[in-house]
Coordinates of C-alpha atoms in Angstrom, one line a residue:
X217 CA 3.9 -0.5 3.5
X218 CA 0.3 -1.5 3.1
X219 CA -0.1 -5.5 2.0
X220 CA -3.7 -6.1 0.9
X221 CA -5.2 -8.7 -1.4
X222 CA -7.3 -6.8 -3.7
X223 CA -9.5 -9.5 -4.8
X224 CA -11.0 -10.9 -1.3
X225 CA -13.1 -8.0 0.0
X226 CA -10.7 -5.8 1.4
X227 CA -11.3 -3.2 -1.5
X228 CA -14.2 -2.3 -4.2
X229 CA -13.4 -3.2 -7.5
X230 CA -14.3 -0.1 -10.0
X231 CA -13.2 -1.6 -13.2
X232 CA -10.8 -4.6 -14.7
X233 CA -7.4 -3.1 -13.1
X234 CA -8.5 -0.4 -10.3
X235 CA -9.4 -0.9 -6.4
X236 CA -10.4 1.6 -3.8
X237 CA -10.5 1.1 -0.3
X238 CA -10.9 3.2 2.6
X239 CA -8.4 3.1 5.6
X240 CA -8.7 5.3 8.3
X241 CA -10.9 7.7 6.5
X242 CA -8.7 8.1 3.6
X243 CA -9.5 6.7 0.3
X244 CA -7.1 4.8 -1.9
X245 CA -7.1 3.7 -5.6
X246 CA -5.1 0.6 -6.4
X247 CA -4.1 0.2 -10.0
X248 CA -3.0 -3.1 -11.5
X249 CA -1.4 -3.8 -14.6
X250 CA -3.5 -4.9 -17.0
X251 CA -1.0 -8.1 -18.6
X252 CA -0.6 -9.7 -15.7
X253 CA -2.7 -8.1 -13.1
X254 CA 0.4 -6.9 -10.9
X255 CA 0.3 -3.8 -8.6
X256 CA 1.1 -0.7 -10.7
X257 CA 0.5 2.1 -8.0
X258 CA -1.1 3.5 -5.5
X259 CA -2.9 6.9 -5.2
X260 CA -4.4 8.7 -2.3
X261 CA -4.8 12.3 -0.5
X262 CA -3.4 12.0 2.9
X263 CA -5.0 13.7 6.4
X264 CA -3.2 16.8 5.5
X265 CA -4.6 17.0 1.9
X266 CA -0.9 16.3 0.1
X267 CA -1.6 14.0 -2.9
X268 CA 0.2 10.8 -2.9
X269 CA 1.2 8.4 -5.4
X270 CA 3.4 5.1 -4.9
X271 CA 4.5 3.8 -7.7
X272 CA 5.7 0.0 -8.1
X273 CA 8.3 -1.4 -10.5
X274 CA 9.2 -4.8 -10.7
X275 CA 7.2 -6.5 -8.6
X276 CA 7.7 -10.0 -7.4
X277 CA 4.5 -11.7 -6.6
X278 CA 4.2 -14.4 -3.7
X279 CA 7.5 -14.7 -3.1
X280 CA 9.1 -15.3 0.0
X281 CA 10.1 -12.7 2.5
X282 CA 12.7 -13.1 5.6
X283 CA 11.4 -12.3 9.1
X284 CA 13.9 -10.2 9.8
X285 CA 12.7 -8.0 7.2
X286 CA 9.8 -6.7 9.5
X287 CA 11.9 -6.7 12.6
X288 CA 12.6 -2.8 13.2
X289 CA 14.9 -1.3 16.3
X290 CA 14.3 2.2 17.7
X291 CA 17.5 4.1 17.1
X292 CA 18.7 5.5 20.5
X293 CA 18.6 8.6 19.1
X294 CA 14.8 8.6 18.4
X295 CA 11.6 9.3 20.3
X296 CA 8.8 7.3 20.5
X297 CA 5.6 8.8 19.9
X298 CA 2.5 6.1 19.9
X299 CA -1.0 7.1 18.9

């Protein structure tokens, strides 16, 4: 999941609801909504050219999230491959 305020510099506004930003030499465009300026979706073309869109639907803004929520354990049958 990629978390980024869209407001503070992290991204170029183009126009009153849409973002892009570029992360690791791909180029994303971050829609909002346009009544109450929630995140609507998210398009890009990944490193292997496939066109991506993430779409959002009912989005809770600034709420609280649990810890354990980001804590992830390697199953045992996985391997571990790090960049």
């Amino acid at each position: 999941i990629l978390l980024t305020k869209v407001s503070t510099g992290f991204s170029k506004k183009v126009n009153e609801n849409s973002y892009t930003t570029n992360i690791d030499d791909v180029d994303y465009l971050i829609k909002t909504s346009k009544d109450d300026n929630k995140i609507s979706y998210i398009k890009y073309k990944d490193k292997l050219e496939n066109d991506v869109e993430i779409k959002f639907t009912n989005v809770a803004q600034n709420g609280e999230i649990q810890d354990e929520i980001f804590k992830f354990v390697v199953p045992s049958n996985y391997d571990v491959i790090r960049k």
